[in-house]
Coordinates of C-alpha atoms and ligand atoms in Angstrom, one line a residue:
M29 CA -2.8 10.9 -25.9
A30 CA 0.6 9.4 -25.0
K31 CA 0.8 6.1 -23.2
K32 CA 2.4 6.5 -19.7
W33 CA 3.9 4.1 -17.2
N34 CA 1.9 3.1 -14.1
L35 CA 2.5 0.6 -11.4
I36 CA -0.2 -1.3 -9.5
V37 CA 0.8 -2.8 -6.1
D38 CA -1.5 -5.4 -4.5
V39 CA -1.1 -5.2 -0.7
A40 CA -3.1 -8.4 -0.1
R41 CA -0.4 -10.5 -2.0
C42 CA 2.8 -9.3 -0.3
D43 CA 4.4 -11.6 2.3
N44 CA 7.5 -9.5 3.1
C45 CA 10.0 -11.9 1.5
R46 CA 11.9 -8.8 0.4
L47 CA 13.1 -10.2 -2.9
C48 CA 12.0 -7.0 -4.6
F49 CA 14.1 -5.0 -2.2
L50 CA 17.1 -7.1 -3.0
A51 CA 16.5 -6.8 -6.8
V52 CA 16.5 -3.0 -6.5
K53 CA 19.7 -3.1 -4.5
D54 CA 21.2 -5.5 -7.1
E55 CA 20.3 -3.1 -9.9
Y56 CA 21.5 0.1 -8.4
V57 CA 24.2 -0.4 -5.8
G58 CA 27.5 0.3 -7.4
N59 CA 25.9 0.8 -10.9
D60 CA 25.9 4.2 -12.7
F61 CA 23.2 4.8 -15.3
P62 CA 24.2 8.1 -16.9
G63 CA 21.2 10.4 -17.4
Y64 CA 19.1 8.3 -15.1
S65 CA 20.8 7.7 -11.8
A66 CA 24.2 7.6 -10.1
A67 CA 25.1 4.4 -8.1
Q68 CA 23.3 3.8 -4.9
P69 CA 25.6 3.6 -1.9
A70 CA 26.2 0.1 -0.5
Q71 CA 26.0 1.3 3.0
G72 CA 23.4 3.4 4.8
Q73 CA 19.6 3.5 4.9
H74 CA 19.0 3.9 1.1
K75 CA 15.7 2.1 0.6
W76 CA 14.6 3.2 -2.9
L77 CA 12.0 0.5 -2.5
D78 CA 11.0 -0.3 1.0
I79 CA 8.5 -2.7 2.6
Q80 CA 6.3 -1.0 5.2
R81 CA 4.5 -3.1 7.9
K82 CA 1.1 -2.6 9.5
E83 CA -0.4 -4.6 12.3
R84 CA -4.1 -4.4 12.8
G85 CA -6.5 -6.1 15.3
A86 CA -6.3 -7.3 18.9
Y87 CA -5.6 -10.7 20.4
P88 CA -6.6 -13.3 19.2
L89 CA -7.5 -11.8 15.8
V90 CA -4.4 -10.0 14.7
Q91 CA -3.3 -9.3 11.1
T92 CA 0.1 -8.2 9.8
R93 CA 0.2 -6.7 6.3
F94 CA 3.1 -5.5 4.2
M95 CA 3.2 -2.8 1.6
P96 CA 6.1 -2.0 -0.9
V97 CA 6.6 1.8 -1.2
M98 CA 8.9 3.8 -3.5
C99 CA 8.9 7.1 -5.4
N100 CA 5.3 7.6 -6.7
H101 CA 6.4 9.3 -9.9
C102 CA 3.8 12.0 -9.1
D103 CA 2.2 14.0 -11.9
D104 CA 2.2 17.1 -9.6
A105 CA 5.5 16.5 -7.8
P106 CA 6.7 18.7 -5.0
C107 CA 10.3 17.6 -5.8
I108 CA 10.1 19.1 -9.3
K109 CA 8.8 22.4 -7.9
A110 CA 11.7 22.5 -5.3
A111 CA 14.4 21.8 -7.8
T112 CA 16.4 24.5 -9.6
D113 CA 17.9 24.3 -13.1
G114 CA 15.4 21.6 -14.1
A115 CA 17.2 19.1 -11.9
V116 CA 14.1 17.0 -11.6
R117 CA 12.0 16.5 -14.6
K118 CA 8.8 14.7 -15.6
R119 CA 9.2 12.6 -18.8
P120 CA 6.4 12.4 -21.4
D121 CA 5.9 8.8 -20.3
G122 CA 5.1 9.9 -16.7
I123 CA 8.4 8.9 -15.1
V124 CA 10.1 11.4 -12.8
I125 CA 13.9 11.6 -13.1
I126 CA 16.2 13.3 -10.6
D127 CA 19.2 14.3 -12.8
P128 CA 22.3 12.9 -11.1
E129 CA 24.4 15.9 -12.4
K130 CA 22.1 18.9 -12.2
S131 CA 20.8 17.9 -8.7
K132 CA 24.3 18.1 -7.1
G133 CA 24.1 20.0 -3.8
Q134 CA 20.3 20.4 -3.9
K135 CA 19.4 18.9 -0.6
K136 CA 16.1 20.8 -0.7
I137 CA 14.9 18.3 -3.3
A138 CA 15.1 15.5 -0.8
A139 CA 13.3 17.5 1.8
A140 CA 10.5 18.4 -0.6
C141 CA 9.1 14.8 -1.0
P142 CA 6.2 14.3 1.3
Y143 CA 6.5 10.5 1.0
G144 CA 10.1 10.4 2.2
A145 CA 11.0 8.6 -1.1
I146 CA 14.2 10.6 -1.8
F147 CA 17.5 9.6 -0.1
W148 CA 20.5 12.0 0.2
N149 CA 23.7 10.5 -1.1
E150 CA 26.2 12.1 1.4
E151 CA 29.3 11.1 -0.6
K152 CA 28.1 12.4 -4.0
Q153 CA 25.9 15.2 -2.5
I154 CA 22.9 14.3 -4.6
P155 CA 19.3 13.3 -3.9
Q156 CA 18.3 9.9 -5.2
A157 CA 15.1 7.9 -5.6
W158 CA 13.8 4.8 -7.5
T159 CA 13.7 5.7 -11.2
F160 CA 10.9 3.2 -12.2
D161 CA 13.8 1.4 -13.8
A162 CA 13.6 3.9 -16.7
H163 CA 16.9 2.8 -18.1
L164 CA 15.5 -0.7 -18.6
L165 CA 12.1 0.4 -19.8
D166 CA 13.9 2.5 -22.4
E167 CA 15.6 -0.6 -23.6
G168 CA 12.3 -2.3 -24.2
W169 CA 11.7 -4.0 -20.8
T170 CA 8.0 -4.1 -19.9
R171 CA 8.5 -5.1 -16.2
T172 CA 10.7 -3.7 -13.5
R173 CA 13.4 -5.6 -11.7
A174 CA 11.2 -5.7 -8.5
E175 CA 8.2 -7.1 -10.5
Q176 CA 10.4 -9.8 -12.0
A177 CA 11.8 -10.8 -8.6
C178 CA 8.4 -11.0 -6.8
P179 CA 7.2 -14.6 -6.5
L180 CA 3.6 -13.5 -5.6
N181 CA 2.7 -11.2 -8.4
V182 CA 2.4 -8.1 -6.2
F183 CA 3.4 -5.7 -8.9
R184 CA 1.8 -5.0 -12.3
T185 CA 3.5 -2.5 -14.6
I186 CA 1.3 -1.1 -17.3
Q187 CA 1.8 1.5 -20.0
V188 CA -1.6 3.1 -20.9
E189 CA -3.2 6.4 -21.6
D190 CA -4.3 8.3 -18.6
G191 CA -8.0 7.9 -19.4
E192 CA -7.5 4.1 -19.5
M193 CA -5.6 4.2 -16.2
Q194 CA -8.5 6.1 -14.6
R195 CA -10.9 3.4 -15.9
I196 CA -8.7 0.7 -14.4
Q197 CA -8.5 2.5 -11.1
V198 CA -12.3 2.7 -10.8
E199 CA -12.8 -0.8 -12.0
E200 CA -10.3 -2.4 -9.7
G201 CA -10.8 -0.1 -6.7
L202 CA -7.2 1.2 -6.8
E203 CA -6.0 4.0 -4.5
V204 CA -3.0 6.2 -4.2
L205 CA -1.0 7.0 -1.1
R206 CA -2.1 10.2 0.7
P207 CA -4.4 11.5 -2.0
E208 CA -5.1 14.6 0.1
L209 CA -1.6 15.9 -0.8
G210 CA -2.8 16.4 -4.4
T211 CA 0.5 15.0 -5.9
K212 CA -1.2 12.6 -8.3
P213 CA 0.9 9.5 -7.9
R214 CA 1.4 7.0 -10.7
I215 CA 1.9 4.2 -8.2
C216 CA -1.6 2.8 -7.3
Y217 CA -2.5 0.3 -4.6
K218 CA -5.0 -2.5 -4.6
N219 CA -6.4 -3.5 -1.2
L220 CA -4.9 -0.4 0.5
H221 CA -7.7 -0.6 3.1
M222 CA -5.6 -3.4 4.7
I223 CA -3.2 -0.6 5.7
T224 CA -5.3 2.5 6.0
K225 CA -8.7 1.2 7.4
C226 CA -9.9 -0.6 10.6
F227 CA -11.8 -3.8 11.0
V228 CA -13.9 -5.2 13.8
A229 CA -13.7 -8.8 14.8
G230 CA -15.4 -11.2 17.2
T231 CA -16.1 -14.8 18.1
V232 CA -19.7 -16.1 18.3
V233 CA -20.7 -19.1 20.4
T234 CA -23.7 -21.0 21.5
N235 CA -24.2 -22.2 25.1
A236 CA -26.3 -25.3 25.6
D237 CA -26.4 -26.6 29.2
G238 CA -23.1 -25.0 30.0
V239 CA -21.3 -26.4 27.0
E240 CA -19.9 -23.7 24.6
E241 CA -19.8 -24.4 20.9
C242 CA -18.5 -22.3 18.0
A243 CA -21.5 -20.8 16.2
A244 CA -20.6 -21.3 12.5
G245 CA -22.8 -19.6 9.9
A246 CA -24.2 -16.8 12.1
E247 CA -25.1 -13.6 10.3
V248 CA -23.4 -10.4 11.5
V249 CA -24.7 -7.0 10.5
L250 CA -22.8 -3.8 11.4
T251 CA -24.6 -0.4 11.3
H252 CA -23.3 3.1 11.7
D253 CA -25.7 6.1 12.1
G254 CA -28.6 3.7 11.4
R255 CA -27.1 2.6 8.0
E256 CA -25.7 -0.9 7.3
V257 CA -22.0 -0.6 6.6
G258 CA -20.9 -4.2 6.7
R259 CA -22.0 -7.8 6.9
A260 CA -20.3 -11.1 7.5
T261 CA -21.0 -14.8 8.2
T262 CA -19.1 -16.5 11.0
D263 CA -16.7 -19.2 10.0
L264 CA -16.2 -22.8 11.4
F265 CA -14.6 -21.3 14.5
G266 CA -17.5 -18.8 15.0
E267 CA -15.2 -15.9 14.0
F268 CA -15.9 -12.9 11.8
T269 CA -14.2 -9.8 10.6
I270 CA -15.8 -6.7 8.9
D271 CA -13.2 -4.5 7.2
R272 CA -12.9 -1.1 5.5
L273 CA -14.1 0.9 8.5
E274 CA -12.9 4.5 8.8
P275 CA -10.6 5.0 11.8
G276 CA -12.0 7.3 14.5
S277 CA -15.5 7.1 13.0
G278 CA -17.3 6.7 16.3
G279 CA -20.3 4.6 17.4
Y280 CA -21.3 1.4 15.8
H281 CA -24.1 -1.2 16.4
L282 CA -23.4 -4.9 15.8
E283 CA -26.2 -7.5 15.6
V284 CA -25.6 -11.2 15.4
T285 CA -28.3 -13.7 14.4
G286 CA -27.7 -17.5 14.6
S287 CA -29.8 -20.6 14.9
S288 CA -29.9 -20.4 18.7
G289 CA -30.7 -16.7 19.1
R290 CA -29.4 -13.2 18.8
F291 CA -26.7 -11.0 20.3
S292 CA -26.2 -7.3 19.9
T293 CA -23.6 -4.9 21.1
Q294 CA -22.3 -1.4 20.6
F295 CA -18.8 0.0 20.4
D296 CA -16.9 3.2 19.6
L297 CA -14.2 2.9 16.8
G298 CA -11.0 4.7 17.5
N299 CA -7.8 4.3 15.5
E300 CA -7.3 0.6 16.3
S301 CA -9.2 -2.4 15.0
P302 CA -11.1 -3.9 18.0
Y303 CA -11.8 -7.5 19.0
L304 CA -15.2 -7.6 20.6
G305 CA -14.6 -10.8 22.5
V306 CA -16.8 -13.9 22.7
M307 CA -20.5 -13.3 22.1
T308 CA -22.9 -15.9 23.3
L309 CA -26.1 -16.1 21.2
G310 CA -29.3 -15.9 23.1
T311 CA -27.8 -13.9 26.0
T312 CA -28.9 -10.4 27.0
S313 CA -27.7 -7.7 24.7
K314 CA -25.2 -5.3 26.2
Ligands
SF4_7 S1 7.1 10.5 -4.5 FE1 8.4 12.2 -3.9 S2 10.3 12.0 -5.1 FE2 8.7 10.8 -6.1 S3 7.8 12.2 -7.6 FE3 6.5 12.3 -5.8 S4 7.4 14.0 -4.6 FE4 8.9 13.4 -6.2
SF4_8 S1 9.0 -9.7 -3.6 FE1 6.8 -9.5 -3.7 S2 6.0 -10.7 -1.9 FE2 8.2 -10.3 -1.6 S3 8.3 -8.4 -0.3 FE3 8.5 -7.8 -2.5 S4 6.4 -7.4 -3.1 FE4 6.3 -8.5 -1.2

């Protein structure tokens, strides 16, 4: 079995500094790599690597996460199927290359990508996407420009057999973008739930003679259809979050137990991550 290139992207590590974005611009703007890619235009919205942003939660517990996105180098790529004359090809090492000569005039290639990863070069009349820095890997590089530029180790380029990659995916809980499309991306994400799932948050307090105190160390248990789906302990501020909840999954029951009593409540989960407010231990359940 041949070893193929894969890229692992850890959403939890990215802080939106955009050095990777600049490294990709530095590599491709104005530079032709014959057989791999024509120069990226200096102007226009050409984001061969882009940083997407996701805000989750409600005041006062709000999180903002960032996710680098690029061509996924899919094993079952719609762009390859849309191309004529073999203008888009899958290399034996897994990388998808849009031929800068053969693809001339084939706007349908850009339209075929369900991830919006292909950009149309109006001046040259060609579709273009991030090439996984194939011209550098072929020279012996083992890391992409973006990976080298990233100060927080968000990216991990690995060249392994597919069986080994499947093992790593399971072991590290990696996911691909929009798996329901069946395109089999070679870019995998760690902690993707920070973008795709919801969390529930709240603040737990005690009330002794009218004085409110943060309830640190209270146990919070979340159930859905009678089954436990999450558990947390409140921090020094009495706050908790329980993550990885499926958006739009309906009714939940939350039970909090602390040294001064219990509190329970119910809520319906829509597409946003709710903040359940301040919960006072020992008060009547809602
Ligand atoms: S992400 Fe889009 S451009 Fe890249 S291989 Fe998949 S379908 Fe093609
Ligand atoms: S360089 Fe790293 S931390 Fe900065 S935006 Fe890119 S992936 Fe995120």
